[in-house]
Coordinates of N, CA and C in Angstrom, one line a residue:
Chain D
X28 N -7.2 1.7 19.9 CA -6.1 1.6 18.9 C -6.5 0.8 17.7
X29 N -6.3 1.3 16.6 CA -6.6 0.6 15.3 C -5.7 -0.6 15.2
X30 N -6.2 -1.8 14.9 CA -5.4 -3.0 14.7 C -6.0 -3.8 13.5
X31 N -5.2 -4.3 12.7 CA -5.5 -5.1 11.6 C -4.6 -6.4 11.7
X32 N -5.2 -7.5 11.7 CA -4.4 -8.8 11.9 C -4.8 -9.8 10.8
X33 N -3.8 -10.1 10.0 CA -4.0 -11.1 8.9 C -3.8 -12.5 9.5
X34 N -4.5 -13.5 8.9 CA -4.3 -14.9 9.2 C -4.7 -15.7 8.0
X35 N -4.3 -17.0 8.0 CA -4.7 -17.9 7.0 C -3.6 -18.2 5.9
X36 N -2.5 -17.6 6.1 CA -1.4 -17.8 5.1 C -0.8 -19.2 5.3
X37 N 0.2 -19.4 4.4 CA 0.9 -20.7 4.5 C 1.4 -21.2 3.1
X38 N 1.8 -22.4 3.1 CA 2.3 -23.1 1.9 C 1.2 -23.8 1.1
X39 N 1.1 -23.6 -0.1 CA 0.0 -24.2 -1.0 C 0.6 -24.6 -2.3
X40 N 0.1 -25.6 -2.9 CA 0.6 -26.1 -4.2 C 0.0 -25.3 -5.3
X41 N 0.8 -25.2 -6.4 CA 0.2 -24.5 -7.6 C -1.1 -25.1 -8.0
X42 N -2.0 -24.2 -8.3 CA -3.4 -24.6 -8.6 C -4.3 -24.7 -7.4
X43 N -3.8 -24.5 -6.2 CA -4.5 -24.7 -5.0 C -5.2 -23.4 -4.6
X44 N -5.9 -23.4 -3.5 CA -6.7 -22.3 -3.0 C -6.3 -22.0 -1.5
X45 N -6.5 -20.8 -1.1 CA -6.3 -20.3 0.2 C -7.2 -19.2 0.5
X46 N -7.6 -19.0 1.7 CA -8.4 -17.8 2.1 C -7.7 -17.1 3.2
X47 N -7.4 -15.8 3.0 CA -6.9 -15.0 4.0 C -8.0 -14.2 4.7
X48 N -7.8 -14.0 6.0 CA -8.7 -13.2 6.8 C -7.9 -12.1 7.5
X49 N -8.6 -10.9 7.5 CA -8.0 -9.7 8.2 C -9.1 -9.3 9.2
X50 N -8.7 -9.4 10.5 CA -9.6 -9.1 11.6 C -9.3 -7.7 12.1
X51 N -10.3 -6.8 12.1 CA -10.1 -5.4 12.4 C -10.6 -5.1 13.8
X52 N -10.0 -4.2 14.5 CA -10.5 -3.7 15.8 C -10.0 -2.3 16.0
X53 N -10.7 -1.6 16.9 CA -10.3 -0.3 17.3 C -10.9 0.8 16.4
X54 N -11.8 0.4 15.5 CA -12.5 1.4 14.7 C -13.8 0.8 14.2
X55 N -14.7 1.6 13.6 CA -16.0 1.1 13.1 C -15.7 0.5 11.7
X56 N -15.5 -0.8 11.6 CA -15.0 -1.5 10.4 C -16.0 -1.2 9.3
X57 N -17.3 -1.3 9.5 CA -18.2 -1.2 8.4 C -18.2 0.2 7.7
X58 N -17.6 1.2 8.3 CA -17.6 2.5 7.7 C -16.4 2.7 6.7
X59 N -15.5 1.8 6.7 CA -14.3 2.0 5.9 C -14.2 1.0 4.7
X60 N -13.7 1.6 3.6 CA -13.2 0.8 2.5 C -11.9 0.1 2.9
X61 N -11.7 -1.0 2.2 CA -10.5 -1.8 2.6 C -9.7 -2.3 1.3
X62 N -8.4 -2.4 1.4 CA -7.6 -2.9 0.3 C -6.8 -4.1 0.8
X63 N -6.4 -4.9 -0.2 CA -5.3 -5.9 0.0 C -4.1 -5.4 -0.9
X64 N -2.9 -5.5 -0.4 CA -1.7 -5.2 -1.0 C -0.7 -6.3 -0.8
X65 N 0.1 -6.7 -1.8 CA 1.0 -7.8 -1.6 C 2.4 -7.3 -2.0
X66 N 3.4 -8.1 -1.5 CA 4.8 -7.8 -1.8 C 5.6 -9.1 -1.9
X67 N 6.0 -9.4 -3.2 CA 6.8 -10.6 -3.4 C 8.1 -10.5 -2.8
X68 N 8.8 -11.6 -2.4 CA 10.1 -11.5 -1.8 C 11.1 -10.6 -2.5
X69 N 11.6 -9.6 -1.8 CA 12.6 -8.7 -2.4 C 12.1 -7.8 -3.4
X70 N 10.8 -7.7 -3.6 CA 10.2 -6.8 -4.6 C 9.4 -5.7 -4.0
X71 N 8.8 -4.9 -4.8 CA 8.0 -3.7 -4.4 C 6.6 -4.1 -4.0
X72 N 5.8 -3.1 -3.7 CA 4.4 -3.2 -3.3 C 3.5 -3.3 -4.5
X73 N 2.6 -4.2 -4.5 CA 1.6 -4.4 -5.6 C 0.2 -4.3 -5.0
X74 N -0.6 -3.4 -5.4 CA -2.0 -3.3 -5.0 C -2.7 -4.4 -5.6
X75 N -3.6 -5.1 -4.8 CA -4.3 -6.3 -5.2 C -5.8 -6.1 -5.4
X76 N -6.4 -5.5 -4.4 CA -7.9 -5.4 -4.5 C -8.4 -4.3 -3.6
X77 N -9.7 -4.0 -3.8 CA -10.4 -3.0 -3.1 C -11.9 -3.5 -2.9
X78 N -12.4 -3.1 -1.7 CA -13.8 -3.4 -1.4 C -14.4 -2.2 -0.8
X79 N -15.6 -1.8 -1.2 CA -16.2 -0.6 -0.6 C -16.7 -0.9 0.8
X80 N -17.1 0.2 1.5 CA -17.6 0.0 2.9 C -19.0 -0.5 2.9
X81 N -19.6 -0.5 4.0 CA -21.0 -0.9 4.2 C -21.1 -2.4 3.7
X82 N -21.9 -2.6 2.7 CA -22.2 -3.9 2.3 C -21.2 -4.6 1.4
X83 N -20.1 -3.9 1.1 CA -19.1 -4.6 0.3 C -19.6 -5.0 -1.1
X84 N -20.5 -4.1 -1.7 CA -21.1 -4.5 -2.9 C -20.2 -4.1 -4.1
X85 N -19.2 -3.4 -3.9 CA -18.3 -3.0 -5.0 C -16.9 -3.4 -4.8
X86 N -16.3 -4.1 -5.7 CA -14.9 -4.6 -5.6 C -14.2 -4.2 -6.9
X87 N -12.8 -4.1 -6.8 CA -11.9 -3.9 -7.9 C -10.7 -4.7 -7.6
X88 N -10.1 -5.2 -8.8 CA -9.0 -6.1 -8.7 C -7.9 -5.7 -9.6
X89 N -6.6 -6.0 -9.2 CA -5.5 -5.9 -10.2 C -5.7 -6.9 -11.3
X90 N -5.2 -6.5 -12.4 CA -5.4 -7.4 -13.6 C -4.7 -8.8 -13.3
X91 N -3.6 -8.8 -12.5 CA -2.9 -10.0 -12.3 C -3.7 -11.0 -11.5
X92 N -4.7 -10.6 -10.8 CA -5.5 -11.6 -9.9 C -6.9 -11.6 -10.3
X93 N -7.4 -10.8 -11.3 CA -8.8 -10.7 -11.6 C -9.2 -12.1 -12.1
X94 N -10.4 -12.5 -11.6 CA -10.9 -13.8 -12.0 C -10.4 -15.0 -11.2
X95 N -9.4 -14.8 -10.4 CA -8.9 -15.8 -9.5 C -9.1 -15.5 -8.0
X96 N -9.0 -14.2 -7.7 CA -9.1 -13.8 -6.3 C -10.5 -13.1 -6.1
X97 N -11.0 -13.2 -4.9 CA -12.3 -12.6 -4.6 C -12.1 -11.9 -3.2
X98 N -12.4 -10.7 -3.1 CA -12.5 -10.0 -1.8 C -13.9 -9.8 -1.3
X99 N -14.0 -10.1 0.0 CA -15.4 -9.9 0.6 C -15.2 -9.5 2.0
X100 N -16.3 -9.2 2.7 CA -16.2 -8.7 4.1 C -17.4 -9.2 4.8
X101 N -17.3 -9.3 6.1 CA -18.4 -9.6 7.1 C -18.3 -8.6 8.2
X102 N -19.1 -7.6 8.0 CA -19.1 -6.4 9.0 C -19.4 -6.9 10.4
X103 N -20.3 -7.9 10.5 CA -20.7 -8.4 11.9 C -19.5 -9.0 12.6
X104 N -18.6 -9.5 11.8 CA -17.4 -10.1 12.4 C -16.1 -9.3 12.3
X105 N -16.3 -8.0 11.8 CA -15.2 -7.1 11.6 C -14.1 -7.8 10.8
X106 N -14.4 -8.4 9.8 CA -13.5 -9.2 9.0 C -13.5 -9.0 7.6
X107 N -12.3 -9.0 7.0 CA -12.1 -8.8 5.5 C -11.5 -10.1 5.1
X108 N -11.8 -10.6 3.9 CA -11.4 -11.8 3.3 C -10.7 -11.7 2.0
X109 N -9.8 -12.6 1.7 CA -9.3 -12.7 0.3 C -9.3 -14.1 -0.1
X110 N -10.2 -14.5 -0.9 CA -10.2 -15.9 -1.4 C -9.4 -16.0 -2.6
X111 N -8.3 -16.8 -2.6 CA -7.4 -17.0 -3.6 C -7.5 -18.4 -4.3
X112 N -7.8 -18.4 -5.5 CA -8.0 -19.7 -6.2 C -6.9 -19.7 -7.4
X113 N -6.7 -20.9 -7.9 CA -5.8 -21.1 -9.0 C -4.5 -20.5 -8.8
X114 N -3.9 -20.7 -7.6 CA -2.7 -20.0 -7.2 C -1.5 -20.4 -8.1
X115 N -0.7 -19.4 -8.3 CA 0.5 -19.6 -9.1 C 1.8 -19.3 -8.3
X116 N 2.9 -19.7 -8.8 CA 4.2 -19.4 -8.1 C 4.3 -17.9 -7.9
X117 N 3.9 -17.1 -8.9 CA 4.1 -15.7 -8.9 C 3.2 -15.0 -7.9
X118 N 2.2 -15.7 -7.3 CA 1.4 -15.2 -6.2 C 2.1 -15.2 -4.8
X119 N 3.3 -15.9 -4.8 CA 4.0 -15.9 -3.5 C 4.4 -14.5 -3.1
X120 N 4.0 -14.2 -1.9 CA 4.2 -12.8 -1.4 C 3.7 -12.7 0.1
X121 N 4.1 -11.6 0.7 CA 3.5 -11.2 1.9 C 2.2 -10.4 1.5
X122 N 1.1 -10.7 2.1 CA -0.1 -10.1 1.8 C -0.5 -9.2 3.0
X123 N -0.8 -7.9 2.7 CA -1.2 -7.0 3.7 C -2.7 -6.6 3.5
X124 N -3.4 -6.4 4.6 CA -4.7 -5.7 4.5 C -4.4 -4.3 4.9
X125 N -5.2 -3.4 4.4 CA -5.0 -2.0 4.7 C -6.3 -1.2 4.7
X126 N -6.5 -0.3 5.7 CA -7.7 0.5 5.7 C -7.5 1.7 4.8
X127 N -8.6 2.0 4.2 CA -8.7 3.2 3.3 C -9.4 4.3 4.0
X128 N -8.8 5.5 4.1 CA -9.4 6.6 4.7 C -9.4 7.8 3.7
X129 N -10.3 8.7 3.7 CA -10.3 9.9 2.9 C -9.7 11.0 3.7
X130 N -8.5 11.4 3.3 CA -7.8 12.5 3.9 C -8.0 13.7 3.0
X131 N -8.9 14.6 3.3 CA -9.1 15.7 2.4 C -9.6 15.3 1.1
X132 N -10.4 14.3 1.0 CA -10.9 13.8 -0.3 C -9.9 12.9 -1.0
X133 N -8.7 12.7 -0.5 CA -7.7 11.9 -1.1 C -7.7 10.5 -0.4
X134 N -8.0 9.4 -1.0 CA -7.9 8.1 -0.4 C -6.5 7.7 0.0
X135 N -6.3 7.3 1.2 CA -5.0 6.9 1.6 C -5.1 5.5 2.4
X136 N -4.0 4.8 2.4 CA -4.0 3.6 3.2 C -3.3 3.9 4.5
X137 N -4.1 4.2 5.5 CA -3.6 4.8 6.7 C -3.2 3.8 7.8
X138 N -3.8 2.6 7.8 CA -3.4 1.6 8.7 C -3.3 0.3 7.9
X139 N -2.2 -0.4 8.3 CA -1.9 -1.7 7.6 C -1.7 -2.8 8.7
X140 N -2.0 -4.0 8.3 CA -1.7 -5.2 9.1 C -0.3 -5.5 9.1
X141 N 0.2 -6.5 9.8 CA 1.6 -6.8 9.9 C 2.0 -7.7 8.7
X142 N 1.0 -8.2 7.9 CA 1.3 -9.0 6.8 C 1.4 -10.5 7.1
X143 N 1.0 -11.3 6.1 CA 1.0 -12.7 6.2 C 1.6 -13.3 4.9
X144 N 2.5 -14.3 5.1 CA 3.1 -14.9 3.9 C 2.3 -16.0 3.3
X145 N 2.2 -15.9 2.0 CA 1.6 -17.0 1.2 C 2.7 -17.5 0.2
X146 N 3.0 -18.8 0.3 CA 4.0 -19.4 -0.5 C 3.4 -20.4 -1.4
X147 N 3.5 -20.3 -2.7 CA 3.0 -21.2 -3.7 C 4.1 -22.0 -4.3
X148 N 4.2 -23.3 -3.9 CA 5.3 -24.2 -4.4 C 4.9 -25.6 -4.3
X149 N 5.4 -26.4 -5.1 CA 5.2 -27.9 -5.1 C 6.3 -28.6 -4.3
Chain T
X123 N -4.8 1.2 -16.6 CA -4.2 1.4 -15.3 C -3.2 2.6 -15.4
X124 N -3.0 3.3 -14.3 CA -2.1 4.4 -14.3 C -0.7 3.9 -13.8
X125 N 0.3 4.1 -14.6 CA 1.6 3.6 -14.3 C 2.3 4.7 -13.5
X126 N 3.0 4.3 -12.4 CA 3.8 5.2 -11.6 C 5.3 4.8 -11.7
X127 N 6.1 5.8 -12.0 CA 7.5 5.6 -12.2 C 8.3 6.4 -11.2
X128 N 9.1 5.8 -10.4 CA 9.9 6.5 -9.4 C 11.3 6.5 -9.9
X129 N 12.0 7.6 -9.5 CA 13.5 7.6 -9.7 C 14.1 8.4 -8.6
X130 N 15.4 8.0 -8.2 CA 16.0 6.8 -8.7 C 15.5 5.5 -8.0
X131 N 15.9 4.4 -8.5 CA 15.5 3.1 -7.8 C 16.3 2.9 -6.5
X132 N 17.5 3.4 -6.5 CA 18.3 3.4 -5.2 C 19.1 4.7 -5.1
X133 N 19.5 5.0 -3.9 CA 20.1 6.2 -3.6 C 21.0 6.0 -2.4
X134 N 22.3 6.4 -2.5 CA 23.2 6.4 -1.4 C 23.4 7.8 -0.9
X135 N 23.2 8.0 0.4 CA 23.4 9.4 1.0 C 23.9 9.3 2.4
X136 N 24.3 10.4 2.9 CA 24.8 10.5 4.3 C 23.9 11.2 5.2
X137 N 24.1 10.9 6.5 CA 23.3 11.6 7.5 C 23.5 13.1 7.3
X138 N 22.4 13.9 7.4 CA 22.5 15.3 7.2 C 22.2 15.8 5.8
X139 N 22.3 14.9 4.8 CA 22.1 15.2 3.4 C 20.6 15.6 3.1
X140 N 20.4 16.4 2.1 CA 19.1 16.6 1.6 C 18.9 15.7 0.3
X141 N 17.8 15.0 0.3 CA 17.6 14.1 -0.8 C 16.2 14.3 -1.4
X142 N 16.0 14.1 -2.7 CA 14.8 14.2 -3.3 C 14.5 13.0 -4.2
X143 N 13.3 12.4 -4.1 CA 12.9 11.3 -4.9 C 11.7 11.8 -5.7
X144 N 11.7 11.4 -7.0 CA 10.7 11.8 -7.9 C 9.7 10.7 -8.3
X145 N 8.5 11.0 -8.6 CA 7.5 10.0 -9.0 C 6.7 10.7 -10.1
X146 N 6.6 9.9 -11.2 CA 5.8 10.4 -12.4 C 4.7 9.5 -12.7
X147 N 3.5 10.1 -12.9 CA 2.3 9.3 -13.2 C 2.1 9.3 -14.7
X148 N 1.6 8.2 -15.2 CA 1.4 8.0 -16.6 C 0.2 8.9 -17.2
X149 N -0.6 9.4 -16.3 CA -1.6 10.4 -16.7 C -1.9 11.3 -15.5
X150 N -2.6 12.4 -15.8 CA -2.8 13.3 -14.7 C -3.6 12.7 -13.5
X151 N -3.1 12.9 -12.3 CA -3.8 12.4 -11.1 C -4.1 13.5 -10.1
X152 N -4.0 14.7 -10.6 CA -4.2 15.9 -9.8 C -3.3 15.8 -8.6
X153 N -3.8 15.8 -7.4 CA -2.9 15.6 -6.2 C -3.2 14.3 -5.5
X154 N -3.7 13.3 -6.2 CA -4.0 12.1 -5.5 C -2.8 11.2 -5.4
X155 N -1.8 11.7 -4.7 CA -0.5 11.0 -4.6 C -0.1 10.9 -3.2
X156 N 0.3 9.7 -2.8 CA 0.7 9.4 -1.4 C 2.1 8.8 -1.4
X157 N 2.8 9.1 -0.3 CA 4.1 8.5 -0.1 C 4.2 7.6 1.1
X158 N 4.8 6.5 1.0 CA 4.9 5.6 2.1 C 6.4 5.2 2.4
X159 N 6.7 5.0 3.6 CA 8.1 4.5 4.0 C 7.9 3.1 4.5
X160 N 8.9 2.2 4.0 CA 8.9 0.8 4.5 C 10.3 0.4 4.9
X161 N 10.3 -0.1 6.1 CA 11.6 -0.7 6.7 C 11.5 -2.2 6.6
X162 N 12.7 -2.9 6.5 CA 12.7 -4.3 6.3 C 11.8 -5.1 7.3
X163 N 11.0 -6.0 6.8 CA 10.1 -6.8 7.7 C 8.9 -6.1 8.3
X164 N 8.7 -4.9 7.9 CA 7.6 -4.1 8.5 C 6.6 -3.7 7.4
X165 N 5.4 -3.3 7.9 CA 4.4 -2.8 6.9 C 4.7 -1.4 6.5
X166 N 4.3 -1.0 5.4 CA 4.5 0.4 5.0 C 3.8 1.4 6.0
X167 N 4.4 2.6 6.0 CA 3.9 3.6 6.9 C 3.6 4.9 6.0
X168 N 2.4 5.5 6.2 CA 2.0 6.7 5.5 C 2.8 7.9 5.9
X169 N 3.5 8.6 5.0 CA 4.2 9.8 5.3 C 3.5 11.0 4.8
X170 N 3.2 11.1 3.6 CA 2.6 12.2 2.9 C 1.4 11.8 2.1
X171 N 0.3 12.6 2.2 CA -0.9 12.3 1.4 C -1.3 13.6 0.7
X172 N -2.1 13.4 -0.3 CA -2.6 14.5 -1.2 C -1.4 15.3 -1.7
X173 N -0.4 14.6 -2.0 CA 0.8 15.2 -2.6 C 1.7 15.9 -1.7
X174 N 1.1 16.7 -0.8 CA 2.0 17.6 0.0 C 1.6 17.7 1.5
X175 N 0.6 17.0 1.9 CA 0.2 17.0 3.3 C 0.9 16.0 4.2
X176 N 1.5 16.5 5.3 CA 2.2 15.6 6.2 C 1.3 14.8 7.1
X177 N 1.5 13.5 7.1 CA 0.7 12.7 8.0 C 1.1 13.1 9.5
X178 N 0.1 13.0 10.4 CA 0.3 13.3 11.8 C 1.4 12.4 12.3
X179 N 2.3 13.1 13.1 CA 3.4 12.4 13.7 C 4.7 12.2 12.9
X180 N 4.6 12.6 11.6 CA 5.8 12.5 10.7 C 6.6 13.7 10.8
X181 N 7.9 13.6 11.0 CA 8.8 14.7 11.2 C 8.7 15.7 10.0
X182 N 8.9 17.0 10.4 CA 8.8 18.0 9.4 C 9.9 18.1 8.4
X183 N 10.9 17.3 8.6 CA 12.0 17.2 7.5 C 11.5 16.5 6.3
X184 N 10.4 15.8 6.3 CA 9.8 15.2 5.1 C 8.8 16.2 4.5
X185 N 8.9 16.4 3.2 CA 7.9 17.2 2.5 C 7.6 16.7 1.1
X186 N 6.5 17.0 0.6 CA 6.1 16.5 -0.7 C 5.6 17.6 -1.5
X187 N 5.6 17.5 -2.8 CA 5.2 18.5 -3.7 C 4.8 17.9 -5.1
X188 N 4.2 18.8 -5.9 CA 3.8 18.4 -7.2 C 2.3 18.3 -7.4
X189 N 1.9 18.2 -8.7 CA 0.5 18.0 -9.0 C 0.5 17.6 -10.5
X190 N -0.6 17.0 -10.9 CA -0.7 16.5 -12.3 C 0.0 15.2 -12.5
X191 N 1.2 15.3 -13.0 CA 1.9 14.0 -13.3 C 3.3 13.9 -12.6
X192 N 3.8 15.0 -12.1 CA 5.1 15.0 -11.5 C 5.1 15.4 -10.1
X193 N 5.8 14.6 -9.3 CA 5.7 14.7 -7.8 C 7.1 14.5 -7.2
X194 N 7.3 15.0 -6.0 CA 8.6 14.9 -5.3 C 8.4 14.6 -3.9
X195 N 9.3 13.8 -3.3 CA 9.4 13.6 -1.9 C 10.8 14.1 -1.5
X196 N 10.9 15.0 -0.5 CA 12.2 15.6 -0.1 C 12.4 15.3 1.4
X197 N 13.5 14.9 1.7 CA 14.0 14.8 3.1 C 15.0 15.8 3.3
X198 N 14.8 16.8 4.2 CA 15.7 18.0 4.2 C 17.0 17.7 4.8
X199 N 17.1 16.8 5.8 CA 18.3 16.5 6.5 C 18.2 15.1 7.0
X200 N 18.8 14.2 6.3 CA 18.6 12.7 6.6 C 19.1 12.4 8.0
X201 N 18.2 11.6 8.6 CA 18.5 11.0 9.9 C 18.7 9.5 9.8
X202 N 19.4 8.9 10.7 CA 19.7 7.4 10.6 C 18.4 6.6 10.4
X203 N 17.3 7.0 11.1 CA 16.1 6.2 11.0 C 15.4 6.4 9.6
X204 N 15.9 7.3 8.8 CA 15.2 7.5 7.5 C 15.7 6.5 6.4
X205 N 16.7 5.7 6.7 CA 17.2 4.8 5.7 C 16.2 3.7 5.6
X206 N 15.6 3.6 4.4 CA 14.4 2.7 4.2 C 14.1 2.8 2.7
X207 N 13.0 2.1 2.4 CA 12.5 2.2 1.0 C 11.2 3.0 1.0
X208 N 11.1 3.9 -0.1 CA 10.0 4.8 -0.2 C 9.2 4.5 -1.5
X209 N 7.9 4.5 -1.3 CA 7.0 4.2 -2.4 C 6.0 5.4 -2.6
X210 N 5.8 5.7 -3.9 CA 4.7 6.6 -4.1 C 3.5 5.7 -4.6
X211 N 2.3 6.3 -4.4 CA 1.1 5.5 -4.8 C 0.0 6.5 -5.3
X212 N -0.6 6.2 -6.4 CA -1.7 7.1 -6.8 C -3.0 6.6 -6.3
X213 N -3.9 7.4 -5.8 CA -5.2 7.0 -5.4 C -6.3 7.8 -6.2
X214 N -5.9 8.2 -7.4 CA -6.9 8.9 -8.3 C -8.0 7.9 -8.7
X215 N -7.6 6.7 -9.1 CA -8.5 5.6 -9.5 C -7.9 4.3 -9.3
X216 N -8.8 3.3 -9.1 CA -8.3 1.9 -9.0 C -7.9 1.4 -10.3
X217 N -6.9 0.5 -10.4 CA -6.1 0.0 -9.3 C -5.1 1.1 -8.8
X218 N -5.1 1.2 -7.5 CA -4.2 2.2 -6.8 C -2.8 1.9 -6.9
X219 N -2.2 2.1 -8.0 CA -0.9 1.6 -8.3 C 0.2 2.3 -7.5
X220 N 1.3 1.5 -7.3 CA 2.5 2.0 -6.6 C 3.6 2.2 -7.6
X221 N 4.5 3.1 -7.2 CA 5.8 3.1 -7.9 C 6.6 1.9 -7.5
X222 N 7.8 1.7 -8.2 CA 8.6 0.5 -8.0 C 9.4 0.6 -6.7
X223 N 9.5 1.8 -6.1 CA 10.2 2.0 -4.8 C 11.6 2.6 -5.0
X224 N 12.0 3.3 -4.0 CA 13.4 3.9 -4.0 C 14.0 3.5 -2.7
X225 N 15.1 2.7 -2.8 CA 15.8 2.3 -1.6 C 16.9 3.3 -1.2
X226 N 16.7 3.8 -0.1 CA 17.7 4.9 0.4 C 18.7 4.2 1.4
X227 N 19.9 4.2 1.0 CA 21.0 3.5 1.7 C 22.0 4.5 2.3
X228 N 22.7 4.0 3.3 CA 23.7 4.9 3.9 C 25.0 4.8 3.1
X229 N 25.5 6.0 2.8 CA 26.8 6.1 2.0 C 27.9 5.8 3.0

């Protein structure tokens, strides 16, 4: 069974840092691209970042987090990370990790974690 | 970035109704369009991929259509478990932007 479990969330002050971890099981983690998606309280889904499979040498970011957030992966530990620096109140959200699969050449987010809350407040 | 615009933002309907949600892309995305359903407190669930392909296990009352810039999600006969929020997402190019969501409520 495919499982994605996020951890590392919590309350942080503005300007602070936090690292989220997504631990994968039930599939060959190194073979899949991964995304982070977030959802502010009462708001819609916002795509945050992408990392390619294998060595994780390619990453892409939403403009809202570029330069502050870094996505990485450790395939030996079946883990995906989101390092968040210079956090702002508007980064408050539930953060989801999601697996990317190619369904007939169309990338889809076919499995999602349960989400983890990050709250940025003084 | 490719902007995705959904309409309506909210919709009230009754069990048994047929409903259609539309999604427009800011530029052509061919058929790289996916639909997700989200219920309160839960992660999104993939319903439709590649504009019109039904994800395994999703009831056949859900269908998708369109290509280029204009897409639809149709539920042929609403069931109580379908009341949720629906999002389109383009996967033509990163950032894989989402529409703003359509909240489907019971009338």
